[in-house]
Short mmCIF file of C-alpha atoms in Angstrom, two decimals:
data_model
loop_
_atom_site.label_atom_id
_atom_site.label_comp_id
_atom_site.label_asym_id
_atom_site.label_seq_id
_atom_site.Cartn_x
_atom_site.Cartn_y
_atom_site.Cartn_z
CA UNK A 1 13.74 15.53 -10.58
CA UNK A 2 10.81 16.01 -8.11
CA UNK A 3 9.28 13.33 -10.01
CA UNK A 4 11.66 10.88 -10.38
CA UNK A 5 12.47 10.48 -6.34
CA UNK A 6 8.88 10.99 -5.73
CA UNK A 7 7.64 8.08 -8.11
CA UNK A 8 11.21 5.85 -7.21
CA UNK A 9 10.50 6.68 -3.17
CA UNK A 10 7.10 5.54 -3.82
CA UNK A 11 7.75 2.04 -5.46
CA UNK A 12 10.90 1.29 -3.24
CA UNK A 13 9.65 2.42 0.08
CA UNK A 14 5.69 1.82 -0.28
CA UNK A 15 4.90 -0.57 -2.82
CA UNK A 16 3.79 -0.94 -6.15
CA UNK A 17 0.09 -0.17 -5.61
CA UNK A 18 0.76 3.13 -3.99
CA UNK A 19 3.11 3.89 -7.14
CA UNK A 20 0.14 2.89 -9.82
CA UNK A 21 -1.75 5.71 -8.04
CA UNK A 22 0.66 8.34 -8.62
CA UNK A 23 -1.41 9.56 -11.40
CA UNK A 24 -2.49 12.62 -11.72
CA UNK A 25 -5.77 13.17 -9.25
CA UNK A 26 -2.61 11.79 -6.58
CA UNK A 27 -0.24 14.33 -7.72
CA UNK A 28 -2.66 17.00 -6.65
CA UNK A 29 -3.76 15.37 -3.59
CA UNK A 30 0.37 15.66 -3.13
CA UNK A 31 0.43 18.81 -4.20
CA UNK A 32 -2.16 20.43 -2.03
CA UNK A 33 -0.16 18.84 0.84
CA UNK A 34 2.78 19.77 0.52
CA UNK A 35 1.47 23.47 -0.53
CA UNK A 36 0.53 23.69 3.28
CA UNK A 37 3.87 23.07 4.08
CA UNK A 38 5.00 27.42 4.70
CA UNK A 39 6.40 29.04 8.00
CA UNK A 40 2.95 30.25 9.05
CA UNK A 41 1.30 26.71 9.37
CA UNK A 42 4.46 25.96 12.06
CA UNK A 43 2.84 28.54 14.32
CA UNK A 44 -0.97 28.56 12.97
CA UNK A 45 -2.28 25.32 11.38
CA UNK A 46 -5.42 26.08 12.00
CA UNK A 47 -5.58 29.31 10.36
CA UNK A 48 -8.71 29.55 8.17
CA UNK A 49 -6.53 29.75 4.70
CA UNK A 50 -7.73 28.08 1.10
CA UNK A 51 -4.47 25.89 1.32
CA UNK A 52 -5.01 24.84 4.56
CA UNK A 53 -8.64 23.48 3.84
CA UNK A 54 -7.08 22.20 0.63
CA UNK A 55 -4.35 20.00 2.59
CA UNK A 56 -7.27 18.89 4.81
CA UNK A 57 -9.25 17.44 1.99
CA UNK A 58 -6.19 16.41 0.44
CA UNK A 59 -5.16 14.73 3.65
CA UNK A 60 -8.55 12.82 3.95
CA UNK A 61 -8.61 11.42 0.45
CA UNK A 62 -5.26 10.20 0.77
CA UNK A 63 -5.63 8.26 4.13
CA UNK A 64 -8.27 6.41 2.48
CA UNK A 65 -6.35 5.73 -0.20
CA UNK A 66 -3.46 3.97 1.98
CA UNK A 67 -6.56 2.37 3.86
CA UNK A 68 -7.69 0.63 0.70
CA UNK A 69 -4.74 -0.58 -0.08
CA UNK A 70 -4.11 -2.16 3.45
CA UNK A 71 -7.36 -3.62 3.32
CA UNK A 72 -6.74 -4.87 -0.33
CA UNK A 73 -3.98 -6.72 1.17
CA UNK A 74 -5.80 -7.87 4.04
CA UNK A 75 -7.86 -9.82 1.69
CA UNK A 76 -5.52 -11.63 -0.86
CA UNK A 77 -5.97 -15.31 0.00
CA UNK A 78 -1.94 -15.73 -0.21
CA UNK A 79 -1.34 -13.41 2.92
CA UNK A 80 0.94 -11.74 0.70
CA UNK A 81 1.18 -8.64 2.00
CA UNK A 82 4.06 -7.19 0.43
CA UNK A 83 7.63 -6.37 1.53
CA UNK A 84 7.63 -2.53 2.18
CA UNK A 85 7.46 -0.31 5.30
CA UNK A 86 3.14 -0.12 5.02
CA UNK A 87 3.43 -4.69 5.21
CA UNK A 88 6.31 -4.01 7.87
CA UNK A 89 3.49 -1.31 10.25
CA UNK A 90 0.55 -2.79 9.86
CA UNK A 91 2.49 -5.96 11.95
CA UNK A 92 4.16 -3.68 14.52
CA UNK A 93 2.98 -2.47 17.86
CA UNK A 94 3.53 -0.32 20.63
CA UNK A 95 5.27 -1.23 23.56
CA UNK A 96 1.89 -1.33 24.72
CA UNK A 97 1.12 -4.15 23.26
CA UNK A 98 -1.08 -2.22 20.70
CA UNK A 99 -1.80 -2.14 17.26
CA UNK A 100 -0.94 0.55 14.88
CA UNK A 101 -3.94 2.13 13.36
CA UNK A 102 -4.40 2.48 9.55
CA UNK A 103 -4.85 5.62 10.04
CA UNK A 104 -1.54 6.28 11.77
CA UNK A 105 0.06 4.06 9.25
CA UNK A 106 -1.53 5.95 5.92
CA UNK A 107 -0.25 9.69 8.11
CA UNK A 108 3.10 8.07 8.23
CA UNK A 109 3.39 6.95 4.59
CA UNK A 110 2.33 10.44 3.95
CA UNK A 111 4.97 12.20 5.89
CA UNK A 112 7.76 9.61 4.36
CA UNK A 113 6.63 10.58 0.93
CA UNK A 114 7.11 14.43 1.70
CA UNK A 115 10.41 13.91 3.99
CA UNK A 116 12.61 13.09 1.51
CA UNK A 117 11.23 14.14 -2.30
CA UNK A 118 12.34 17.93 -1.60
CA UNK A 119 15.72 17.00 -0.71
CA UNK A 120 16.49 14.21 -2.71
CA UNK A 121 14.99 16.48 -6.44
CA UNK A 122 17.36 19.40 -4.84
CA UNK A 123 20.14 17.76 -4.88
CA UNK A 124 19.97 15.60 -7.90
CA UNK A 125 19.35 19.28 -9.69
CA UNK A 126 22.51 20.87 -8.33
CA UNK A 127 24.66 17.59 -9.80
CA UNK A 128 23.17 18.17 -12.89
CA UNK A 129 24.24 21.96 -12.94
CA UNK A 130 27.35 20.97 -11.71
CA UNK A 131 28.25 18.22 -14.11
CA UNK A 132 27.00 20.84 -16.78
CA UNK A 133 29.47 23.50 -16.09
CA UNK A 134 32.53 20.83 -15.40
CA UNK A 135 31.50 17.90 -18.45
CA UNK A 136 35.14 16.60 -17.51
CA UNK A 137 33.56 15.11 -14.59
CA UNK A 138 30.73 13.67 -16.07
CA UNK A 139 33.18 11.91 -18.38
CA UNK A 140 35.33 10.50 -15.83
CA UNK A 141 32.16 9.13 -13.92
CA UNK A 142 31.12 7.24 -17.54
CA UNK A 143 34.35 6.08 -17.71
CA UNK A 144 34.24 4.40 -14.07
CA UNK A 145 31.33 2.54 -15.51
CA UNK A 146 33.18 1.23 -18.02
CA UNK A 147 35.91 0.19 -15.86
CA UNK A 148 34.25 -1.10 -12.76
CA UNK A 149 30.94 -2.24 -14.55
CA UNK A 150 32.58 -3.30 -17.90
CA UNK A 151 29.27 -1.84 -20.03
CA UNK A 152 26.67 0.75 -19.50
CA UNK A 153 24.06 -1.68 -20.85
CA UNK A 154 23.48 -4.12 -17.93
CA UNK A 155 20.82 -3.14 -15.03
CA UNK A 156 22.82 -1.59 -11.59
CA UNK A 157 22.27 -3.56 -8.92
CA UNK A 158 22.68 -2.46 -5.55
CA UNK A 159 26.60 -4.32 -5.06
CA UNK A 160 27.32 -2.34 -8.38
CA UNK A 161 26.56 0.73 -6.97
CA UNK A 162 29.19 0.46 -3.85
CA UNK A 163 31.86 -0.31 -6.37
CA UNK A 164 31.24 3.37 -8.37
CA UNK A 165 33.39 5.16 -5.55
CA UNK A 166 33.73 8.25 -7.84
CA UNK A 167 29.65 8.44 -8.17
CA UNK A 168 29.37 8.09 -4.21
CA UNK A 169 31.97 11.36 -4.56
CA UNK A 170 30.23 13.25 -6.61
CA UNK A 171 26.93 13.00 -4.60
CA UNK A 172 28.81 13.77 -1.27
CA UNK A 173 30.80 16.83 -2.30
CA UNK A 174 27.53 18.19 -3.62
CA UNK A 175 26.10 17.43 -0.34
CA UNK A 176 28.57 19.34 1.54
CA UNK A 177 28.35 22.40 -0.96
CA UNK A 178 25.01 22.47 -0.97
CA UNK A 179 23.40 20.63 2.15
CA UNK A 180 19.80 20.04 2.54
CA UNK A 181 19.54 21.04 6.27
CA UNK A 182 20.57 23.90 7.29
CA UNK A 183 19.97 24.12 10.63
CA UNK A 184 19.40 21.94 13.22
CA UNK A 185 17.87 22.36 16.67
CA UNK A 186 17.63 20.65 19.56
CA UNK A 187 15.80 21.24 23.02
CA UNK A 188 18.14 21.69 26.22
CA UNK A 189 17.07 19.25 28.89
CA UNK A 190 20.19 19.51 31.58
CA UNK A 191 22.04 22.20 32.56
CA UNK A 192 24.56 22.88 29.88
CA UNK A 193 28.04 24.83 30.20
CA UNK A 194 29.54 26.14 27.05
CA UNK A 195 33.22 24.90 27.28
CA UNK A 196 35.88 27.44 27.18
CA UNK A 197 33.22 30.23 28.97
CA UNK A 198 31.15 30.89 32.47
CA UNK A 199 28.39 30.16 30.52
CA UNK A 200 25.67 27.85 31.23
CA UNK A 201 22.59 27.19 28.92
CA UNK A 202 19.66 26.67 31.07
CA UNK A 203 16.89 23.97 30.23
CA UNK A 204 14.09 24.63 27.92
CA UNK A 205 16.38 26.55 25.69
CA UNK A 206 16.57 25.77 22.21
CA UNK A 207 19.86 25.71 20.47
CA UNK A 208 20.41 25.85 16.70
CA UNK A 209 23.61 24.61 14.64
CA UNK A 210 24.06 25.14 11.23
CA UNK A 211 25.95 22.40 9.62
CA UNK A 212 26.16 23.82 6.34
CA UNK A 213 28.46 26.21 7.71
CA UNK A 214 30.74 23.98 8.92
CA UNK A 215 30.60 22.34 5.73
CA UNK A 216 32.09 25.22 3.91
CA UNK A 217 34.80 26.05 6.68
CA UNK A 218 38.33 26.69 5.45
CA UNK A 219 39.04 25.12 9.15
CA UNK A 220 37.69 21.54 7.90
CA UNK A 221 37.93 21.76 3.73
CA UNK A 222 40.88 23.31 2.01
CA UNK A 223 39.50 25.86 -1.26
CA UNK A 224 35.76 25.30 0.52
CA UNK A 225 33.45 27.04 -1.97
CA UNK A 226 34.95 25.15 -5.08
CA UNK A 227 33.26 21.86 -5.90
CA UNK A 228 35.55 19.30 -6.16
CA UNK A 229 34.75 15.33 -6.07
CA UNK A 230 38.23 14.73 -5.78
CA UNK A 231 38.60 16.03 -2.53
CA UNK A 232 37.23 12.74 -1.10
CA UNK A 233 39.60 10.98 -2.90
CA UNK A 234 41.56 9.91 0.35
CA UNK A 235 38.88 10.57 2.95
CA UNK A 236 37.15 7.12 3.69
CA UNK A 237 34.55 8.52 5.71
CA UNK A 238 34.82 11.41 7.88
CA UNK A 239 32.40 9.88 10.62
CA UNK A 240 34.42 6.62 10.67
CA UNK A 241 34.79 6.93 14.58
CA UNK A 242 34.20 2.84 15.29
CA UNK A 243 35.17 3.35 18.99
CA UNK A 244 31.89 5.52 19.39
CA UNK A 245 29.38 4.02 17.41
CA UNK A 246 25.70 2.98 17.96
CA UNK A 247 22.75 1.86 15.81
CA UNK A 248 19.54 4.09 16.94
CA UNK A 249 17.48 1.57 14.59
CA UNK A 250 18.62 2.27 11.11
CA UNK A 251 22.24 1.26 11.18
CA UNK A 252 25.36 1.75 12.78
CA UNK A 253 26.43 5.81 12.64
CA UNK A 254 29.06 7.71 14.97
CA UNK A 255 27.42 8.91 17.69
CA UNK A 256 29.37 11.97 17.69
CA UNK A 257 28.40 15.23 15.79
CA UNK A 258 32.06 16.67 15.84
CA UNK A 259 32.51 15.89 11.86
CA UNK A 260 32.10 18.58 10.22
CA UNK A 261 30.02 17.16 7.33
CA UNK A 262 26.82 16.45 8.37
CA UNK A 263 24.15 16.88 5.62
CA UNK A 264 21.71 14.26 7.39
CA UNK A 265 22.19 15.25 10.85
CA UNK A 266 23.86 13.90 14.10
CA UNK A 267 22.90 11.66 16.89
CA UNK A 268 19.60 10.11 18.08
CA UNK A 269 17.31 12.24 15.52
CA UNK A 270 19.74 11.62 12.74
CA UNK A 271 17.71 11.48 9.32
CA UNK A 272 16.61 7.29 9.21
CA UNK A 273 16.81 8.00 5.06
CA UNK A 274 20.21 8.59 5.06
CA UNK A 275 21.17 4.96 3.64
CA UNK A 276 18.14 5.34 1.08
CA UNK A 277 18.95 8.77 0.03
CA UNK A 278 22.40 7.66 -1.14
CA UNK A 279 21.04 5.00 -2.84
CA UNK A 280 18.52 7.07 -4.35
CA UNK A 281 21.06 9.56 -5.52
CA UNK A 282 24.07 7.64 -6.47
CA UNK A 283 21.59 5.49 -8.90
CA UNK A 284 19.75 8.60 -10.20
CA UNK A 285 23.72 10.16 -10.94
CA UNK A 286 24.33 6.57 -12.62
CA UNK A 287 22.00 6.50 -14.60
CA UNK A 288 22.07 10.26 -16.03
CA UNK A 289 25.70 9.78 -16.88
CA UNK A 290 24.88 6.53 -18.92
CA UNK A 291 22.42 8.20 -20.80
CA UNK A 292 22.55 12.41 -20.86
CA UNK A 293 25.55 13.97 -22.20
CA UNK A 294 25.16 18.17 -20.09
CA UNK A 295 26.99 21.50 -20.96
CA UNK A 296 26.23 24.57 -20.13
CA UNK A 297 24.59 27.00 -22.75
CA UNK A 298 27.21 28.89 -25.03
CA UNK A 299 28.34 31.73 -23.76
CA UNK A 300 27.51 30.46 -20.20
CA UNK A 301 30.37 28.95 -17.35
CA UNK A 302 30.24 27.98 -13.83
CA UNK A 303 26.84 27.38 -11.78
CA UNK A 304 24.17 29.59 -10.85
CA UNK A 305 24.17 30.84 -7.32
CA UNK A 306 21.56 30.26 -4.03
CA UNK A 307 19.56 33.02 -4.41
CA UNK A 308 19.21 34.30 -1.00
CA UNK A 309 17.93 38.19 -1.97
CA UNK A 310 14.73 39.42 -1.10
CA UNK A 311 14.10 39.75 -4.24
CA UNK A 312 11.79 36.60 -4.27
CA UNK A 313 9.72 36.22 -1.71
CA UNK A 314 6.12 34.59 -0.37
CA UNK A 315 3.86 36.59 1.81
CA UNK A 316 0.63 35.03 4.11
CA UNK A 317 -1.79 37.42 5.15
CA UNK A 318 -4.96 37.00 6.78
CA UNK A 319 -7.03 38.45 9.33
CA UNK A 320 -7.43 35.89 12.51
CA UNK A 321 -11.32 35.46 13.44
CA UNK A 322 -11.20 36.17 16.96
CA UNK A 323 -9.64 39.92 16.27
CA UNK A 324 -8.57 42.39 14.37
CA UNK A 325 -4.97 40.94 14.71
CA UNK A 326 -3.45 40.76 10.93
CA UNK A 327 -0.20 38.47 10.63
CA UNK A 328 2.22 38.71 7.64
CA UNK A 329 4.85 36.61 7.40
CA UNK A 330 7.72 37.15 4.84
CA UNK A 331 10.06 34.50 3.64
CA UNK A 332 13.00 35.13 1.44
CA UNK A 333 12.93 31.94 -1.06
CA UNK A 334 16.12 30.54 -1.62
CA UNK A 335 16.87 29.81 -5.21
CA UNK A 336 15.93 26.35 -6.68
CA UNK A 337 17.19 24.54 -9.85
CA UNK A 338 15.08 22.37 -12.41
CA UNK A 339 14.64 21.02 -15.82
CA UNK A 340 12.25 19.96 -18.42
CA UNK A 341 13.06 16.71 -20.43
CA UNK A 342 12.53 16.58 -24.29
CA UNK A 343 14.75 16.27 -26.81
CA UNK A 344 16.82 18.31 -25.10
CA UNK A 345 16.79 19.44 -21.62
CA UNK A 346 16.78 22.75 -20.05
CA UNK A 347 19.31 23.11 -16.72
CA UNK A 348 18.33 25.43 -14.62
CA UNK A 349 17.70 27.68 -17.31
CA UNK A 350 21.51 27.87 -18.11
CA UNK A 351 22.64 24.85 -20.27
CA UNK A 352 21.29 21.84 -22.08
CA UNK A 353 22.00 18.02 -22.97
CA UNK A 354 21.90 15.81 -25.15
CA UNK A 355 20.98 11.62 -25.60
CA UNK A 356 24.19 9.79 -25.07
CA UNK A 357 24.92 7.15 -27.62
CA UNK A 358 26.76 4.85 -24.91
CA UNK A 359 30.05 5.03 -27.00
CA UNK A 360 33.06 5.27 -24.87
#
């Protein structure tokens, strides 16, 4: 799955120059990035570690990379320049009146390529392990196809997609079992009094919400924990609040965070990929239905749990130049699920599929 919304992101978002060099010298480039990406780096970047020189050399081949490309473009005697967020920057500018530089541009493509990919892959895994333990579901979802689409054969198209409501279901009640934030913080800049009590939040302060939990509330979702598509079955939206709406850039959204489903955020610094993501999800679900038929392994029900033990866990060490100060820093991994493809694939080490023959 990491590959798929990697190499999809790529193409859709960034063109199909940056997507012919997702070979395998980029892959590691990618991979040494994103590597650098643990708790420790949030507090010491610079810290003298092997992955942290890695992601700088990593870093530094790719920005040339994006700056080829740019200048590639620069250079076809069309002025094509493509139709993609890197054409789209490398025409905007500041309020300032200037220019964005390639370098700024090839940093940005870099952090859009890692925003998303972890999310997107996670997700798309815990459908598949759903729709492995419940094949009902998967069934009902092929049979919307049939009925809305009239074939499985034809390409999806964008206006096909909004007609699947069921596959926009599935995708959102997986999102609200298993969100891909879960916590989100936010800097106090005013005085702030907590309703209902004397107290007042001072500025400076940084408060943290946890949306996930919300998510799972008995308060909000009747039978929480179980996974049920169906439960959106009469619930248009639960953000549809038109009277207090605003477009930040990327669409109108509600610009209240009361809902208690919120697995892209609230407000101002609301995730921009949300429309994409859905997109990205809803044709990835599509398109496994149409051609994967996924059970779990005999002998095996229900899904595999978060693993949030500390069982599994990474530790950093290293000895900071300027003393004898030594940091460790312990993170408890939370589980992850993934497959293999082949003739058969592997779910998260608990069930397989099969090819579907597209027969009803």
């Amino acid at each position: 799955m990491a590959e798929i919304t990697l190499f999809t992101a790529s193409r859709s978002l960034q063109g199909k120059e940056v997507r012919e060099k997702l070979d395998s010298s980029f892959a590691q480039l990618y991979h040494d990035l994103d590597d650098a990406f643990t708790p420790l780096n949030f507090m010491l970047p610079w810290a003298p570690l092997p992955h942290n020189k890695r992601r700088d050399i990593a870093r530094d081949k790719m920005t040339q990379i994006y700056a080829d490309i740019m200048e590639a473009r620069r250079r076809k005697p069309d002025g094509d320049e493509g139709q993609d967020l890197i054409s789209n920057l490398m025409h905007c500018t500041y309020k300032d009146g200037r220019s964005i530089s390639d370098e700024e541009i090839a940093h940005l493509m870099m952090a859009l390529l890692m925003a998303g990919q972890h999310s997107s892959s996670v997700t798309s895994s815990w459908i598949s392990l759903h729709l492995a333990a419940e094949p009902a579901i998967a069934e009902e979802l092929y049979k919307e196809q049939l009925d809305v689409l009239g074939d499985t054969t034809t390409p999806l198209t964008y206006e096909g997609l909004q007609k699947l409501k069921f596959n926009t279901q599935v995708v959102r009640e997986t999102l609200r079992l298993h969100p891909p934030i879960h916590s989100i913080m936010r800097k106090v800049k005013n005085p702030l009094p907590v309703e209902g009590t004397d107290l007042v939040i001072p500025p400076s302060r940084v408060l943290l919400a946890a949306p996930g939990h919300m998510a799972v509330s008995a308060t909000h979702f009747q039978d929480p924990q179980t996974w049920d598509p169906h439960r959106w079955d009469h619930v248009h939206d639960l953000e549809a609040d038109t009277k207090h709406q605003v477009d930040y850039g990327f669409g109108m959204v509600s610009a209240s965070a009361s809902s208690p489903y919120l697995p892209f955020g609230a407000g101002r610094h609301r995730c921009i990929g949300e429309q994409f993501a859905y997109v990205q999800l809803t044709t990835i679900l599509a398109l496994m239905v149409r051609n994967f038929r996924l059970r779990n392994v005999e002998g095996k029900s229900g899904v595999v749990g978060t693993d949030y033990s500390v069982s599994q866990f990474w530790v950093s060490k290293t000895t900071v130049p300027a003393g004898d100060l030594m940091i460790v820093f312990v993170l408890e991994a939370f589980g992850t699920s993934s497959y293999t493809m082949g003739e058969e694939m592997k779910i998260g080490g608990m069930g397989t599929t099969s090819p579907r023959d597209n027969k009803p």
